[in-house]
Coordinates of C-alpha atoms in Angstrom, one line a residue:
Chain D
M1 CA 22.5 -18.3 15.9
L2 CA 20.3 -15.4 14.7
H3 CA 18.9 -17.6 11.9
I4 CA 17.9 -20.3 14.3
I5 CA 16.2 -17.9 16.7
A6 CA 14.4 -16.3 13.8
F7 CA 13.4 -19.7 12.3
Y8 CA 11.9 -21.0 15.6
L9 CA 10.1 -17.7 16.2
F10 CA 8.5 -17.6 12.8
A11 CA 7.8 -21.4 12.8
A12 CA 6.2 -21.3 16.2
L13 CA 4.1 -18.3 15.3
V14 CA 2.9 -19.9 12.0
I15 CA 1.8 -23.0 13.9
A16 CA 0.3 -21.0 16.8
S17 CA -1.7 -18.7 14.6
G18 CA -2.7 -21.6 12.4
A19 CA -4.1 -23.3 15.4
M20 CA -5.8 -20.1 16.6
T21 CA -7.4 -19.8 13.1
I22 CA -9.5 -22.9 13.6
M23 CA -9.9 -22.5 17.3
S24 CA -11.1 -18.9 17.7
R25 CA -14.8 -18.5 18.0
N26 CA -15.2 -15.3 16.1
P27 CA -14.7 -15.7 12.4
V28 CA -13.2 -12.2 12.0
H29 CA -10.5 -13.2 14.6
S30 CA -9.9 -16.4 12.5
V31 CA -9.2 -14.4 9.4
L32 CA -6.8 -12.1 11.4
W33 CA -5.0 -15.1 12.7
L34 CA -4.8 -16.5 9.2
I35 CA -3.2 -13.2 8.1
L36 CA -0.6 -13.5 10.9
A37 CA 0.1 -17.1 9.7
F38 CA 0.7 -15.8 6.1
F39 CA 2.9 -13.1 7.3
N40 CA 5.1 -15.4 9.3
A41 CA 5.3 -17.9 6.5
A42 CA 6.7 -15.0 4.4
G43 CA 9.3 -14.5 7.1
L44 CA 10.3 -18.2 6.7
M45 CA 10.6 -17.7 3.0
V46 CA 13.0 -14.8 3.6
L47 CA 15.1 -17.0 5.9
I48 CA 15.6 -19.6 3.1
G49 CA 16.6 -16.8 0.7
A50 CA 13.5 -16.7 -1.4
E51 CA 12.7 -13.0 -0.8
F52 CA 10.8 -12.7 -4.1
I53 CA 8.4 -15.4 -3.1
A54 CA 8.1 -13.9 0.3
M55 CA 7.1 -10.5 -1.0
L56 CA 4.6 -12.0 -3.5
L57 CA 3.1 -14.0 -0.6
V58 CA 2.5 -10.8 1.3
I59 CA 1.3 -8.8 -1.7
V60 CA -1.1 -11.5 -3.1
Y61 CA -2.3 -13.4 0.0
V62 CA -2.2 -10.8 2.7
G63 CA -2.8 -7.7 0.5
A64 CA -5.5 -9.0 -1.7
V65 CA -7.0 -12.5 -0.9
A66 CA -7.2 -12.0 2.9
V67 CA -8.6 -8.5 2.5
L68 CA -11.5 -10.0 0.4
F69 CA -11.9 -12.8 3.0
L70 CA -12.1 -10.2 5.8
F71 CA -14.5 -8.1 3.7
V72 CA -16.9 -11.0 3.3
V73 CA -16.6 -12.3 6.8
M74 CA -17.1 -8.9 8.4
M75 CA -20.4 -8.4 6.6
L76 CA -21.8 -11.7 7.5
N77 CA -23.7 -11.6 10.8
I78 CA -22.8 -15.1 12.1
D79 CA -24.9 -16.5 14.9
F80 CA -22.4 -18.6 17.0
A81 CA -25.1 -20.6 18.7
E82 CA -26.5 -21.8 15.4
L83 CA -23.0 -22.8 14.2
R84 CA -22.5 -25.0 17.2
A85 CA -26.0 -26.5 16.8
G86 CA -24.8 -28.3 13.7
F87 CA -22.0 -30.0 15.5
M88 CA -23.7 -33.3 16.3
K89 CA -25.0 -33.6 12.8
N90 CA -21.5 -33.4 11.3
A91 CA -19.8 -35.4 14.0
P92 CA -19.8 -38.7 12.1
L93 CA -18.2 -37.1 9.1
G94 CA -15.6 -35.6 11.3
V95 CA -14.8 -39.0 12.8
V96 CA -14.4 -40.5 9.3
I97 CA -12.0 -37.8 8.3
A98 CA -10.0 -38.3 11.5
L99 CA -9.9 -42.0 10.8
V100 CA -8.6 -41.4 7.3
L101 CA -5.9 -39.1 8.7
V102 CA -4.9 -41.7 11.3
C103 CA -4.6 -44.4 8.6
E104 CA -2.4 -42.1 6.5
L105 CA -0.2 -41.3 9.5
V106 CA 0.3 -45.1 10.2
L107 CA 1.0 -45.7 6.6
G108 CA 3.4 -42.9 6.4
L109 CA 5.3 -44.1 9.5
G110 CA 5.5 -47.6 7.9
A111 CA 6.8 -46.2 4.7
Y112 CA 9.3 -44.1 6.6
R113 CA 10.7 -47.3 8.2
A114 CA 10.9 -49.0 4.9
G115 CA 13.6 -46.7 3.7
I116 CA 13.9 -43.8 1.3
I117 CA 12.6 -43.5 -2.3
E118 CA 15.3 -43.3 -4.9
L119 CA 14.9 -39.8 -6.3
G120 CA 16.3 -38.5 -9.6
T121 CA 19.2 -36.0 -9.3
P122 CA 18.4 -32.4 -10.3
S123 CA 20.1 -31.7 -13.7
G124 CA 19.6 -28.0 -14.0
E125 CA 22.6 -25.8 -13.5
V126 CA 22.4 -23.5 -10.4
L127 CA 22.5 -19.8 -11.3
L128 CA 24.8 -18.6 -8.6
G129 CA 25.3 -14.9 -7.9
E130 CA 22.1 -13.8 -9.6
T131 CA 19.1 -12.3 -7.8
N132 CA 16.1 -14.3 -7.0
I133 CA 13.9 -12.4 -9.5
A134 CA 16.4 -12.9 -12.3
Q135 CA 16.6 -16.6 -11.6
I136 CA 12.8 -17.0 -11.5
G137 CA 12.4 -14.9 -14.6
E138 CA 15.0 -16.9 -16.4
L139 CA 13.1 -20.1 -15.7
L140 CA 9.5 -18.9 -16.2
Y141 CA 10.2 -17.0 -19.5
G142 CA 12.8 -19.5 -20.7
R143 CA 12.4 -23.2 -20.0
Y144 CA 8.9 -23.2 -18.6
L145 CA 7.5 -20.5 -21.0
F146 CA 4.8 -22.8 -22.4
L147 CA 3.6 -24.0 -19.0
F148 CA 3.6 -20.4 -17.6
E149 CA 1.6 -19.1 -20.5
S150 CA -0.9 -22.0 -20.3
A151 CA -1.3 -21.3 -16.6
G152 CA -2.1 -17.8 -17.5
I153 CA -4.7 -18.9 -20.1
I154 CA -6.4 -21.2 -17.5
L155 CA -6.6 -18.3 -15.1
L156 CA -8.1 -16.1 -17.7
V157 CA -10.7 -18.7 -18.6
A158 CA -11.6 -19.1 -14.9
M159 CA -11.9 -15.3 -14.6
I160 CA -14.2 -15.1 -17.6
G161 CA -16.2 -18.0 -16.2
A162 CA -16.7 -16.2 -12.9
I163 CA -17.8 -13.0 -14.6
V164 CA -20.3 -14.9 -16.8
L165 CA -21.8 -16.7 -13.9
T166 CA -22.4 -13.6 -11.9
H167 CA -23.3 -11.3 -14.8
R168 CA -27.0 -10.3 -15.0
E169 CA -28.7 -8.3 -17.6
Q170 CA -29.7 -4.9 -16.3
R171 CA -33.5 -4.8 -16.6
S172 CA -34.2 -2.0 -14.2
P173 CA -35.6 1.2 -15.6
R174 CA -32.7 3.2 -14.1
G175 CA -30.6 4.4 -16.9
H176 CA -26.8 4.2 -17.0
Q177 CA -24.6 7.2 -16.5
N178 CA -23.1 8.7 -19.5
I179 CA -19.9 10.1 -18.1
A180 CA -18.9 12.0 -21.3
K181 CA -22.4 13.7 -21.3
Q182 CA -22.0 14.6 -17.6
N183 CA -18.5 16.1 -18.2
A184 CA -19.7 18.0 -21.2
R185 CA -22.4 19.7 -19.2
R186 CA -21.6 23.4 -18.7
P187 CA -22.9 25.8 -16.0
E188 CA -24.7 27.8 -18.6
E189 CA -27.0 24.9 -19.6
A190 CA -27.9 24.0 -16.1
T191 CA -28.3 27.3 -14.3
E192 CA -29.8 30.6 -15.0
L193 CA -28.8 33.8 -13.2
K194 CA -31.6 36.2 -12.2
Q195 CA -31.5 39.5 -10.6
P196 CA -35.1 40.0 -9.2
G197 CA -36.0 43.6 -8.2
I198 CA -37.1 44.2 -4.6
G199 CA -40.5 42.7 -3.9
Q200 CA -40.9 41.1 -7.3
G201 CA -39.7 37.5 -6.9
V202 CA -38.7 35.2 -9.6
E203 CA -40.7 33.9 -12.5
L204 CA -40.2 30.3 -13.2
Chain K
M1 CA 27.5 0.9 10.2
T2 CA 27.8 -2.8 11.2
Q3 CA 31.6 -2.5 10.7
I4 CA 31.9 0.2 13.4
F5 CA 30.5 -2.1 16.1
V6 CA 32.6 -5.1 14.9
D7 CA 35.7 -2.8 15.3
L8 CA 34.5 -2.0 18.8
G9 CA 34.9 -5.7 19.6
M10 CA 31.4 -7.0 19.1
D11 CA 30.2 -10.3 17.8
A12 CA 29.1 -10.0 14.1
G13 CA 25.6 -11.0 14.8
W14 CA 25.2 -8.6 17.7
A15 CA 26.8 -5.8 15.8
M16 CA 24.1 -6.3 13.1
I17 CA 21.3 -6.2 15.6
V18 CA 22.6 -3.1 17.3
S19 CA 23.2 -1.2 14.1
A20 CA 19.8 -2.2 12.8
I21 CA 18.2 -0.8 16.0
I22 CA 20.2 2.4 15.8
G23 CA 19.4 2.8 12.1
S24 CA 15.7 2.3 12.7
L25 CA 15.8 5.0 15.4
L26 CA 17.7 7.3 13.2
I27 CA 14.9 7.0 10.6
A28 CA 11.9 6.8 12.9
L29 CA 12.7 9.8 15.2
P30 CA 13.4 12.4 12.5
L31 CA 10.4 11.0 10.6
M32 CA 8.2 11.7 13.6
L33 CA 9.6 15.2 13.8
A34 CA 9.1 15.6 10.1
V35 CA 5.5 14.4 10.4
A36 CA 4.8 17.0 13.2
M37 CA 6.2 19.8 11.1
I38 CA 4.5 18.6 7.9
I39 CA 1.1 18.7 9.6
Y40 CA 1.9 22.4 10.4
V41 CA 2.9 23.0 6.7
D42 CA -0.3 21.3 5.6
R43 CA -2.4 23.5 7.7
K44 CA -0.5 26.6 6.7
V45 CA -0.9 25.8 3.0
W46 CA -4.6 25.2 3.2
A47 CA -4.9 28.4 5.2
S48 CA -3.1 30.4 2.7
I49 CA -5.1 29.0 -0.2
N50 CA -8.3 29.8 1.7
L51 CA -7.0 33.3 2.6
R52 CA -6.9 32.5 6.3
R53 CA -3.9 32.7 8.7
G54 CA -3.8 29.1 9.9
P55 CA -2.0 28.2 13.2
N56 CA -0.2 31.3 14.4
V57 CA -0.5 31.3 18.2
V58 CA 1.8 28.6 19.7
G59 CA 5.4 29.5 19.3
P60 CA 6.9 31.8 16.6
F61 CA 4.5 31.7 13.5
G62 CA 2.7 28.9 15.2
L63 CA 5.6 26.5 14.6
L64 CA 4.9 24.6 17.8
Q65 CA 1.2 24.0 17.1
S66 CA 1.7 20.3 16.3
F67 CA 3.7 19.7 19.5
A68 CA 1.0 21.4 21.5
D69 CA -1.6 19.2 19.8
G70 CA 0.5 16.1 20.5
L71 CA 0.7 17.0 24.2
K72 CA -3.0 17.7 24.4
V73 CA -3.8 14.3 22.8
M74 CA -1.4 12.5 25.2
L75 CA -3.1 14.0 28.2
Q76 CA -6.6 13.0 27.1
E77 CA -8.5 10.0 28.4
T78 CA -8.6 6.9 26.2
I79 CA -12.2 6.0 25.7
I80 CA -13.0 2.4 24.6
P81 CA -16.6 2.0 23.6
S82 CA -18.3 -0.7 25.7
A83 CA -19.6 -2.5 22.6
A84 CA -16.2 -2.5 20.9
N85 CA -14.0 -5.6 20.4
K86 CA -11.3 -4.4 22.8
A87 CA -8.2 -6.3 21.6
I88 CA -8.7 -5.5 17.9
F89 CA -9.8 -1.9 18.8
L90 CA -6.5 -1.3 20.4
I91 CA -4.4 -3.2 17.9
A92 CA -5.7 -1.3 14.9
P93 CA -4.0 2.0 15.4
I94 CA -0.8 0.2 16.3
V95 CA -0.9 -1.7 13.0
T96 CA -1.5 1.5 11.1
F97 CA 1.4 3.3 12.8
T98 CA 3.9 0.3 12.6
V99 CA 3.2 -0.4 9.0
A100 CA 3.6 3.3 8.1
L101 CA 7.0 3.3 9.7
A102 CA 8.1 -0.1 8.4
A103 CA 8.0 1.0 4.8
W104 CA 10.8 3.6 5.4
A105 CA 13.4 0.8 5.9
V106 CA 14.1 0.6 2.1
I107 CA 13.9 4.3 1.2
P108 CA 17.4 5.6 0.2
F109 CA 17.9 9.2 1.4
D110 CA 21.3 9.5 -0.4
A111 CA 23.7 7.3 -2.3
G112 CA 24.2 4.3 0.1
V113 CA 22.2 5.9 2.9
V114 CA 19.5 3.3 3.4
L115 CA 18.7 1.0 6.2
A116 CA 18.0 -2.2 4.2
D117 CA 19.4 -2.2 0.7
I118 CA 17.5 -5.3 -0.5
N119 CA 17.0 -6.2 -4.1
V120 CA 13.2 -6.4 -3.8
G121 CA 12.9 -3.0 -2.3
L122 CA 10.0 -1.8 -4.5
L123 CA 8.1 -5.1 -3.9
Y124 CA 8.6 -4.6 -0.2
I125 CA 7.0 -1.2 -0.4
L126 CA 4.1 -2.7 -2.3
A127 CA 3.7 -5.4 0.3
I128 CA 3.8 -3.0 3.2
S129 CA 1.4 -0.6 1.6
S130 CA -1.0 -3.4 1.0
L131 CA -0.9 -4.1 4.7
S132 CA -1.9 -0.6 5.7
V133 CA -5.5 -1.3 4.8
Y134 CA -5.8 -3.6 7.8
G135 CA -5.4 -0.8 10.3
V136 CA -8.5 0.8 8.8
V137 CA -10.5 -2.3 8.3
M138 CA -9.8 -3.6 11.8
S139 CA -10.6 -0.3 13.5
G140 CA -13.8 0.0 11.4
W141 CA -15.0 -3.5 12.4
A142 CA -13.8 -3.4 16.1
S143 CA -15.6 -0.1 16.8
N144 CA -18.9 -1.9 16.4
S145 CA -20.5 1.3 15.1
K146 CA -22.1 2.0 11.7
Y147 CA -20.0 4.9 10.4
P148 CA -16.6 3.3 11.1
F149 CA -17.9 0.1 9.5
F150 CA -19.0 1.9 6.3
S151 CA -15.6 3.6 6.2
A152 CA -13.8 0.3 6.5
M153 CA -15.8 -1.2 3.7
R154 CA -15.0 1.8 1.5
A155 CA -11.3 1.7 2.4
S156 CA -10.8 -1.9 1.6
A157 CA -12.5 -1.6 -1.8
Q158 CA -10.7 1.6 -2.6
M159 CA -7.2 0.4 -1.7
I160 CA -7.5 -2.9 -3.5
S161 CA -8.7 -1.1 -6.6
Y162 CA -5.8 1.4 -6.7
E163 CA -3.2 -1.1 -5.7
V164 CA -3.7 -2.9 -9.0
S165 CA -3.0 0.2 -11.1
I166 CA -0.1 1.2 -8.8
G167 CA 1.4 -2.3 -9.4
F168 CA 1.3 -1.8 -13.2
I169 CA 2.7 1.7 -12.9
L170 CA 5.6 0.4 -10.8
V171 CA 6.2 -2.4 -13.4
C172 CA 6.7 0.3 -16.0
V173 CA 9.4 2.0 -14.0
V174 CA 11.0 -1.3 -13.1
L175 CA 11.1 -2.2 -16.8
Y176 CA 13.0 1.0 -17.6
A177 CA 15.4 0.7 -14.7
G178 CA 15.9 -3.0 -14.9
S179 CA 15.9 -3.5 -11.1
F180 CA 13.6 -3.6 -8.1
N181 CA 16.2 -2.0 -5.9
L182 CA 15.3 1.6 -5.2
S183 CA 18.9 2.8 -5.2
A184 CA 19.5 1.2 -8.6
I185 CA 16.3 2.8 -9.9
V186 CA 17.6 6.2 -8.9
E187 CA 21.0 5.6 -10.4
A188 CA 19.4 4.5 -13.6
Q189 CA 17.8 7.9 -13.9
K190 CA 21.1 9.7 -14.1
G191 CA 21.2 11.8 -17.3
H192 CA 18.0 10.1 -18.6
G193 CA 16.9 13.1 -20.7
F194 CA 19.4 14.1 -23.4
G195 CA 22.2 13.1 -20.9
I196 CA 21.5 16.2 -18.8
I197 CA 18.1 15.8 -17.1
N198 CA 18.0 13.4 -14.1
G199 CA 14.7 11.7 -13.8
Y200 CA 12.2 9.5 -15.6
W201 CA 9.6 12.3 -15.8
F202 CA 11.4 13.6 -18.9
N203 CA 10.2 10.8 -21.1
L204 CA 7.1 10.8 -23.3
L205 CA 6.2 7.2 -22.2
L206 CA 6.8 7.7 -18.5
F207 CA 5.4 11.2 -17.9
P208 CA 1.7 10.0 -18.2
I209 CA 2.7 7.1 -15.9
W210 CA 3.9 9.7 -13.4
V211 CA 0.6 11.6 -13.6
M212 CA -1.3 8.3 -12.9
F213 CA 1.0 7.5 -10.1
F214 CA 0.4 10.8 -8.5
I215 CA -3.3 10.4 -8.6
S216 CA -3.2 6.8 -7.5
A217 CA -1.0 7.9 -4.6
L218 CA -3.7 10.3 -3.5
A219 CA -6.2 7.5 -3.6
E220 CA -3.9 5.1 -1.8
T221 CA -3.3 7.5 1.1
Q222 CA -6.9 8.4 1.1
R223 CA -6.3 12.1 0.6
V224 CA -8.7 14.6 -0.9
P225 CA -10.2 14.2 -3.5
F226 CA -10.4 10.5 -2.6
D227 CA -10.9 10.8 1.2
L228 CA -14.3 8.9 1.1
T229 CA -13.3 6.9 4.1
E230 CA -13.4 10.0 6.3
A231 CA -16.0 12.0 4.4
E232 CA -17.2 14.1 7.3
S233 CA -20.5 15.0 5.7
E234 CA -21.4 11.4 5.4
L235 CA -19.4 9.4 7.9
V236 CA -18.6 11.8 10.8
A237 CA -14.9 10.9 10.9
G238 CA -14.9 7.5 9.2
Y239 CA -12.9 4.8 10.9
Q240 CA -11.5 7.2 13.5
T241 CA -15.0 8.1 14.9
E242 CA -14.8 6.1 18.1
Y243 CA -11.1 6.8 18.8
S244 CA -9.7 9.2 21.3
S245 CA -6.4 10.4 22.7
M246 CA -3.2 8.4 21.8
S247 CA -5.0 5.8 19.7
F248 CA -6.4 8.6 17.6
A249 CA -3.0 10.2 17.4
L250 CA -1.4 7.0 16.1
F251 CA -3.8 7.0 13.1
W252 CA -3.0 10.6 12.5
L253 CA 0.8 10.1 12.6
G254 CA 0.6 6.9 10.5
E255 CA -1.5 8.7 7.9
Y256 CA 1.0 11.5 7.5
A257 CA 3.9 9.1 7.5
N258 CA 2.2 7.3 4.6
I259 CA 1.7 10.5 2.7
L260 CA 5.4 11.4 3.1
L261 CA 6.3 7.9 1.9
M262 CA 4.2 8.4 -1.2
C263 CA 5.9 11.8 -1.8
S264 CA 9.3 10.3 -1.5
L265 CA 8.4 7.4 -3.8
N266 CA 7.3 10.0 -6.4
T267 CA 10.8 11.6 -6.0
L268 CA 12.7 8.3 -6.1
L269 CA 10.8 6.7 -9.0
F270 CA 10.3 9.7 -11.4
W271 CA 12.3 12.7 -10.3
G272 CA 15.7 11.3 -9.7
G273 CA 15.8 10.8 -5.9
W274 CA 18.9 12.3 -4.4
L275 CA 20.3 13.3 -7.8
P276 CA 20.2 17.0 -8.6
P277 CA 17.6 17.9 -11.3
L278 CA 20.2 18.5 -13.9
D279 CA 23.3 16.4 -14.5
I280 CA 25.8 19.3 -14.1
P281 CA 28.9 18.8 -11.9
V282 CA 28.3 22.1 -9.9
L283 CA 25.0 20.9 -8.6
Y284 CA 26.6 17.8 -7.1
Y285 CA 28.2 20.0 -4.4
V286 CA 24.8 20.2 -2.7
P287 CA 24.5 17.0 -0.6
G288 CA 22.1 14.4 -2.1
I289 CA 19.9 14.3 0.9
I290 CA 19.1 18.0 0.5
W291 CA 17.9 17.4 -3.1
F292 CA 15.8 14.4 -1.9
L293 CA 14.2 16.4 0.9
L294 CA 13.5 19.4 -1.3
K295 CA 11.8 17.2 -4.0
T296 CA 9.8 15.3 -1.4
F297 CA 8.7 18.6 0.2
F298 CA 7.6 19.9 -3.2
F299 CA 5.4 16.9 -3.7
F300 CA 4.0 17.3 -0.3
F301 CA 3.1 20.8 -1.2
M302 CA 1.3 19.5 -4.3
F303 CA -0.6 17.1 -2.0
S304 CA -1.8 20.0 0.2
W305 CA -2.5 22.1 -2.9
V306 CA -4.8 19.4 -4.3
M307 CA -6.4 19.0 -0.8
A308 CA -7.3 22.7 -0.7
T309 CA -8.6 23.1 -4.2
V310 CA -10.3 19.9 -5.5
P311 CA -13.7 18.8 -4.4
R312 CA -14.3 15.2 -3.2
Y313 CA -15.1 12.5 -5.7
R314 CA -18.3 10.5 -5.5
Y315 CA -17.8 6.8 -4.7
D316 CA -18.9 5.5 -8.1
Q317 CA -16.6 8.0 -9.8
L318 CA -13.7 6.8 -7.7
M319 CA -14.3 3.2 -8.7
R320 CA -14.8 4.1 -12.3
L321 CA -11.5 6.0 -12.4
G322 CA -9.7 3.1 -10.8
W323 CA -11.0 0.2 -12.8
K324 CA -12.2 1.7 -16.1
V325 CA -9.5 4.4 -16.7
F326 CA -6.3 3.7 -14.8
L327 CA -6.3 -0.1 -15.1
P328 CA -6.6 -0.2 -18.9
L329 CA -4.3 2.8 -19.3
S330 CA -1.5 1.4 -17.1
L331 CA -1.8 -2.0 -18.8
F332 CA -1.5 -0.3 -22.2
F333 CA 1.6 1.5 -21.0
V334 CA 3.2 -1.7 -19.7
V335 CA 2.8 -3.2 -23.2
A336 CA 3.9 0.0 -24.9
I337 CA 7.0 0.4 -22.7
S338 CA 8.1 -3.2 -22.9
G339 CA 7.6 -3.1 -26.7
W340 CA 9.6 0.1 -26.9
L341 CA 12.4 -1.2 -24.8
M342 CA 12.6 -4.5 -26.8
F343 CA 12.8 -2.3 -30.0
T344 CA 15.4 0.1 -28.8
R345 CA 17.4 -1.5 -25.9
Y346 CA 17.4 -5.3 -26.1
G347 CA 16.6 -5.9 -29.7
V348 CA 13.9 -8.3 -31.0
A349 CA 15.1 -11.9 -30.7
A350 CA 15.2 -13.6 -34.0

């Protein structure tokens, strides 16, 4: 009973906030709706017993990716009138995409009527009684070690690529800070204490 | 607690809901009281370090100062700037406050005294603390004013940077304890040092990790010396500039609830949680919750101490510390600790 209420609550919120993401006029509101959608999707994950994935979803998407989205969108000064002006120009493209989606829907319905596809049966043994994290760890570092590591390498390459693309040689005359030099500086080198007599002033 | 309500003749589902609500209240209400008192402690500690008296007018020794402040704040008018984005402007303090309370659900105060004993407890805390940046960012943007906006920019960059190193630091503790469950992490610390000292701090590999965690916790809660988001000489009051009355108070309460959370995490992860400092039978006569509160209070004292003595960092220094010092160091310790554990505990696979 409780599960069903929770499921429909989360599912309805995911769909509603997803719809609001594309419908709201203000891009910052869109990002905030998107975050709500992520959050409720994490709730759905908890319901099916995948609490590790749920937590990762919140940490990675809500905690890091969406913050960066928000960061960028907040700083852009978006002119809404200008955005809407491009509507007629892009309308034919939109119609084409809508047509493709309709075709897919019709095809999908036809395929559904034609009967189900024969799927292979899962052969792996189910690790009952172990926690989510232990099970995923067992798979990622055991059976799928090679795939996992190569995914890591691909991400590393992508990261280096992004850094190389945005890296520029510093040509400005402004020198870099030498932190060790700054820390090594003592008050005696930088300041001089003087006790001028009355009416004499300081000689520089 | 669920069992009590089932015995009273309740449906199992309802009993769970009722006990969850009562449990949440049992945590939230004392927490609010603790926050009020800890603000008083904070001000007293700064005052003593600055050779001042601090609050001493309201009630004996000024003990009721925070409650007087709370009453004052409640009676003030809520002012919403006309250029502000009203809905987000009002939601932002609520988000901050709710998120600060939500994290306490998985904190064990004593053996078995925890609202939600989930096996991803530490990840839950990471997830919740990554949410707390939204309160700041939303308030900064919705205020539609320059100072709060700069503050929001700084806050999001700062919290993302330090979350990375906090993540690696937590991985080190999890590697040692072999669990994400906070209760299991505390139990694993029993007799860690020579079979007599409870706590991971007594470990050459984990002590530097603790120092990094303490500093990252200061940065994550935006306390001095990393309080660049509310640097009063540059940004008036940062993201809180446009807020008044209760909406301001919610930020204030949420901030201190977060600080207490970080202090209790310090206690749970490195100093043995509810276990007494030494693994001697006599010390176990003192209830575990007393040890937990004492340790948490001590770390709060350290937070105030730092606040009263350390000057604020420059923004570039803050970023340098996060990315160029803590990130490589914590990565190094993840490798070193997992290597050491493979060598000593699990044995290298042939």
